[in-house]
Amino acid sequence: QQQVKQSPQSLIVQKGGISIINCAYENTAFDYFPWYQQFPGKGPALLIAIRPDVSEKKEGRFTISFNKSAKQFSLHIMDSQPGDSATYFCAASIRGEKLTFGTGTRLTIIP
Amino acid sequence: EPEVTQTPSHQVTQMGQEVILRCVPISNHLYFYWYRQILGQKVEFLVSFYNNEISEKSEIFDDQFSVERPDGSNFTLKIRSTKLEDSAMYFCASWLMSANTGELFFGEGSRLTVL
């Protein structure tokens, strides 16, 4: 019940396109859903996060869509750029601590 | 910008040896964590630490592991007798616990290679 399932495992998107990564969870006690971006050799860095009282949050080119009834949330990267190439992890937690991570999506943006 | 710093960046050790990984969390943070990432896999929670004691630990965090905050700044993870399967990136994280954000700040990690 603590699992967070993430898909796809890898994603290739053309520059300027939209990258979409999906996650699903089971534990309805989760109340904080962040996305982390990780570059090779670096630690995960918070990209954007959402709480279940809203259905969407947008920060620049990054948008989280949240569907509480379906227990799913997704990351949309608009106008994807080569610099967005990284591994993206969704996560979930209760009150923001002890993150449970998804399995990660390796995103590659091609010119 | 405040950051979590970790040392060493890479450590190679022989199986059975003790290893200590060190972390300096962000100074006003109150919660500290260790996570592990085996190469190519997801980031896994190991242990959380608050008020000078372990608040939660995962199944991975067995008797071979211990954490300590020996002074006001450092937070250490000790692996008493390393096994081959302990080879991974170990990330320290810290958290202020604010009503406005749940952001965990991660360090850049310590790569442990057990031979």
Short mmCIF file of C-alpha atoms in Angstrom, two decimals:
data_model
loop_
_atom_site.label_atom_id
_atom_site.label_comp_id
_atom_site.label_asym_id
_atom_site.label_seq_id
_atom_site.Cartn_x
_atom_site.Cartn_y
_atom_site.Cartn_z
CA GLN A 1 0.00 0.00 0.00
CA GLN A 2 3.04 2.23 0.32
CA GLN A 3 4.00 1.81 -3.33
CA VAL A 4 3.99 4.56 -5.91
CA LYS A 5 3.86 3.24 -9.47
CA GLN A 6 5.45 5.34 -12.18
CA SER A 7 5.36 5.10 -15.96
CA PRO A 8 6.90 5.10 -18.46
CA GLN A 9 10.33 3.85 -17.50
CA SER A 10 11.89 5.89 -20.28
CA LEU A 11 10.62 8.56 -22.60
CA ILE A 12 12.00 10.24 -25.68
CA VAL A 13 10.44 13.53 -26.73
CA GLN A 14 11.24 15.92 -29.51
CA LYS A 15 12.43 19.38 -28.54
CA GLY A 16 9.42 21.63 -28.14
CA GLY A 17 7.08 18.73 -27.45
CA ILE A 18 5.16 17.83 -24.32
CA SER A 19 6.61 15.26 -21.92
CA ILE A 20 4.08 13.41 -19.78
CA ILE A 21 4.96 11.14 -16.87
CA ASN A 22 2.32 9.36 -14.83
CA CYS A 23 2.15 8.07 -11.29
CA ALA A 24 -0.41 6.16 -9.26
CA TYR A 25 -0.62 5.53 -5.55
CA GLU A 26 -2.72 3.41 -3.21
CA ASN A 27 -2.36 4.91 0.22
CA THR A 28 -5.13 7.48 0.64
CA ALA A 29 -3.29 8.93 3.64
CA PHE A 30 -0.69 10.46 1.32
CA ASP A 31 -1.17 14.22 1.30
CA TYR A 32 1.89 15.57 -0.45
CA PHE A 33 2.99 14.69 -3.98
CA PRO A 34 6.30 16.10 -5.21
CA TRP A 35 8.22 15.54 -8.39
CA TYR A 36 11.98 15.37 -8.22
CA GLN A 37 14.45 15.86 -11.03
CA GLN A 38 17.78 14.07 -10.93
CA PHE A 39 20.77 14.64 -13.18
CA PRO A 40 23.51 12.00 -13.41
CA GLY A 41 25.77 12.07 -10.37
CA LYS A 42 23.53 14.49 -8.49
CA GLY A 43 20.95 14.18 -5.77
CA PRO A 44 17.24 14.55 -6.47
CA ALA A 45 16.05 18.15 -6.56
CA LEU A 46 12.47 19.24 -5.97
CA LEU A 47 10.83 20.38 -9.18
CA ILE A 48 7.21 20.96 -8.25
CA ALA A 49 4.78 19.59 -5.69
CA ILE A 50 1.05 19.45 -5.11
CA ARG A 51 -1.32 18.77 -2.24
CA PRO A 52 -4.61 16.91 -2.82
CA ASP A 53 -6.82 19.95 -2.25
CA VAL A 54 -6.05 21.20 -5.78
CA SER A 55 -6.32 19.42 -9.13
CA GLU A 56 -3.57 21.25 -10.94
CA LYS A 57 -0.47 23.26 -10.20
CA LYS A 58 1.63 25.07 -12.76
CA GLU A 59 5.11 26.51 -12.40
CA GLY A 60 6.56 27.79 -15.64
CA ARG A 61 6.71 24.94 -18.14
CA PHE A 62 5.96 22.32 -15.49
CA THR A 63 2.42 21.29 -14.52
CA ILE A 64 1.18 18.67 -12.10
CA SER A 65 -2.28 17.27 -12.73
CA PHE A 66 -3.85 15.49 -9.76
CA ASN A 67 -6.85 13.16 -9.80
CA LYS A 68 -7.74 12.33 -6.23
CA SER A 69 -10.56 9.89 -7.04
CA ALA A 70 -8.34 7.90 -9.40
CA LYS A 71 -5.33 8.23 -7.07
CA GLN A 72 -3.19 9.37 -9.95
CA PHE A 73 -1.01 12.35 -10.67
CA SER A 74 1.09 13.33 -13.62
CA LEU A 75 3.85 15.71 -14.62
CA HIS A 76 3.59 17.62 -17.86
CA ILE A 77 6.62 19.42 -19.25
CA MET A 78 5.61 21.86 -21.95
CA ASP A 79 8.01 23.00 -24.68
CA SER A 80 10.51 20.33 -23.61
CA GLN A 81 14.15 21.36 -23.92
CA PRO A 82 17.38 19.33 -24.11
CA GLY A 83 18.26 20.68 -20.66
CA ASP A 84 15.19 18.85 -19.31
CA SER A 85 16.87 15.52 -20.09
CA ALA A 86 17.12 13.86 -16.68
CA THR A 87 15.50 11.20 -14.55
CA TYR A 88 12.22 12.24 -12.98
CA PHE A 89 10.83 10.69 -9.84
CA CYS A 90 7.37 11.14 -8.49
CA ALA A 91 6.94 10.69 -4.78
CA ALA A 92 4.29 10.72 -2.11
CA SER A 93 4.32 11.27 1.60
CA ILE A 94 2.24 11.99 4.63
CA ARG A 95 2.77 15.51 5.94
CA GLY A 96 5.79 15.93 3.68
CA GLU A 97 8.17 13.58 5.40
CA LYS A 98 9.46 10.09 4.57
CA LEU A 99 9.02 10.21 0.83
CA THR A 100 8.02 7.08 -1.04
CA PHE A 101 9.49 7.37 -4.51
CA GLY A 102 8.31 6.00 -7.81
CA THR A 103 10.68 3.95 -9.94
CA GLY A 104 11.78 6.89 -12.08
CA THR A 105 11.46 7.94 -15.71
CA ARG A 106 14.51 8.63 -17.81
CA LEU A 107 13.54 11.51 -20.07
CA THR A 108 15.55 12.29 -23.19
CA ILE A 109 14.78 15.38 -25.26
CA ILE A 110 16.08 15.10 -28.81
CA PRO A 111 16.68 18.07 -31.12
CA GLU B 1 21.19 28.97 -1.39
CA PRO B 2 21.47 26.62 1.59
CA GLU B 3 22.51 23.11 0.76
CA VAL B 4 23.06 19.70 2.25
CA THR B 5 26.67 18.60 1.94
CA GLN B 6 27.89 15.02 1.99
CA THR B 7 31.30 13.41 2.30
CA PRO B 8 32.92 11.45 0.89
CA SER B 9 31.61 11.71 -2.65
CA HIS B 10 32.88 8.22 -3.39
CA GLN B 11 34.18 5.49 -1.11
CA VAL B 12 35.50 2.10 -2.08
CA THR B 13 35.72 -0.48 0.67
CA GLN B 14 36.27 -4.17 1.16
CA MET B 15 33.38 -6.38 2.19
CA GLY B 16 33.14 -6.62 5.96
CA GLN B 17 34.69 -3.21 6.61
CA GLU B 18 32.98 -0.42 8.49
CA VAL B 19 31.99 2.69 6.60
CA ILE B 20 30.88 6.08 7.89
CA LEU B 21 29.12 8.48 5.57
CA ARG B 22 28.86 12.06 6.70
CA CYS B 23 26.30 14.76 6.09
CA VAL B 24 25.94 18.38 7.10
CA PRO B 25 22.23 19.21 6.88
CA ILE B 26 20.88 22.71 6.36
CA SER B 27 21.46 24.54 9.62
CA ASN B 28 17.92 25.34 10.74
CA HIS B 29 16.41 22.04 9.62
CA LEU B 30 15.06 19.68 12.23
CA TYR B 31 14.44 16.41 10.42
CA PHE B 32 17.18 14.38 8.83
CA TYR B 33 17.03 11.39 6.52
CA TRP B 34 19.14 8.84 4.76
CA TYR B 35 17.97 7.40 1.45
CA ARG B 36 19.66 4.83 -0.75
CA GLN B 37 19.66 4.43 -4.51
CA ILE B 38 21.07 1.27 -6.05
CA LEU B 39 22.37 1.99 -9.53
CA GLY B 40 19.50 2.44 -11.97
CA GLN B 41 16.83 1.90 -9.35
CA LYS B 42 14.53 4.09 -7.34
CA VAL B 43 15.43 6.10 -4.30
CA GLU B 44 14.57 4.15 -1.13
CA PHE B 45 13.97 5.47 2.37
CA LEU B 46 16.34 4.16 5.02
CA VAL B 47 15.82 6.16 8.18
CA SER B 48 14.50 9.40 9.58
CA PHE B 49 15.94 11.20 12.59
CA TYR B 50 14.39 13.89 14.75
CA ASN B 51 15.17 15.28 18.16
CA ASN B 52 18.28 13.13 18.46
CA GLU B 53 16.57 9.85 17.87
CA ILE B 54 15.37 7.63 15.05
CA SER B 55 11.74 8.44 14.27
CA GLU B 56 11.25 5.79 11.60
CA LYS B 57 13.31 3.20 9.77
CA SER B 58 12.74 0.88 6.85
CA GLU B 59 13.29 -2.86 6.58
CA ILE B 60 16.57 -2.12 4.83
CA PHE B 61 17.89 -0.38 7.93
CA ASP B 62 18.93 -3.49 9.85
CA ASP B 63 21.34 -3.91 12.75
CA GLN B 64 24.31 -3.24 10.46
CA PHE B 65 23.20 0.36 10.10
CA SER B 66 23.27 3.15 12.64
CA VAL B 67 22.86 6.90 12.56
CA GLU B 68 24.21 9.54 14.84
CA ARG B 69 24.25 13.28 15.23
CA PRO B 70 27.52 13.61 17.13
CA ASP B 71 27.45 17.40 17.27
CA GLY B 72 25.21 20.26 16.25
CA SER B 73 26.03 20.05 12.57
CA ASN B 74 26.96 16.55 11.41
CA PHE B 75 24.66 13.63 10.74
CA THR B 76 26.32 10.29 10.05
CA LEU B 77 25.34 6.92 8.66
CA LYS B 78 27.48 3.99 9.76
CA ILE B 79 27.45 0.60 8.11
CA ARG B 80 29.14 -1.74 10.53
CA SER B 81 30.10 -4.62 8.26
CA THR B 82 29.54 -3.84 4.62
CA LYS B 83 28.11 -6.36 2.18
CA LEU B 84 28.32 -6.38 -1.59
CA GLU B 85 24.66 -5.41 -1.81
CA ASP B 86 25.33 -2.23 0.18
CA SER B 87 26.91 -0.77 -2.95
CA ALA B 88 24.72 2.21 -3.80
CA MET B 89 24.42 5.97 -3.71
CA TYR B 90 23.50 7.16 -0.26
CA PHE B 91 21.66 10.45 -0.05
CA CYS B 92 21.25 12.55 3.03
CA ALA B 93 18.26 14.87 3.18
CA SER B 94 16.99 17.44 5.61
CA TRP B 95 13.63 19.09 6.18
CA LEU B 96 12.51 22.11 8.11
CA MET B 97 8.88 21.02 8.47
CA SER B 98 6.98 24.11 7.52
CA ALA B 99 3.29 24.44 7.00
CA ASN B 100 3.97 25.93 3.60
CA THR B 101 6.33 23.43 2.14
CA GLY B 102 7.28 19.83 2.58
CA GLU B 103 10.45 20.13 0.57
CA LEU B 104 13.19 17.71 1.40
CA PHE B 105 16.59 19.02 0.43
CA PHE B 106 18.93 16.30 -0.78
CA GLY B 107 22.70 16.27 -0.81
CA GLU B 108 24.63 15.18 -3.86
CA GLY B 109 25.15 11.74 -2.46
CA SER B 110 27.97 9.44 -1.42
CA ARG B 111 28.70 6.59 -3.77
CA LEU B 112 29.66 3.47 -1.85
CA THR B 113 31.34 0.64 -3.70
CA VAL B 114 31.84 -2.60 -1.77
CA LEU B 115 34.32 -5.04 -3.28
#
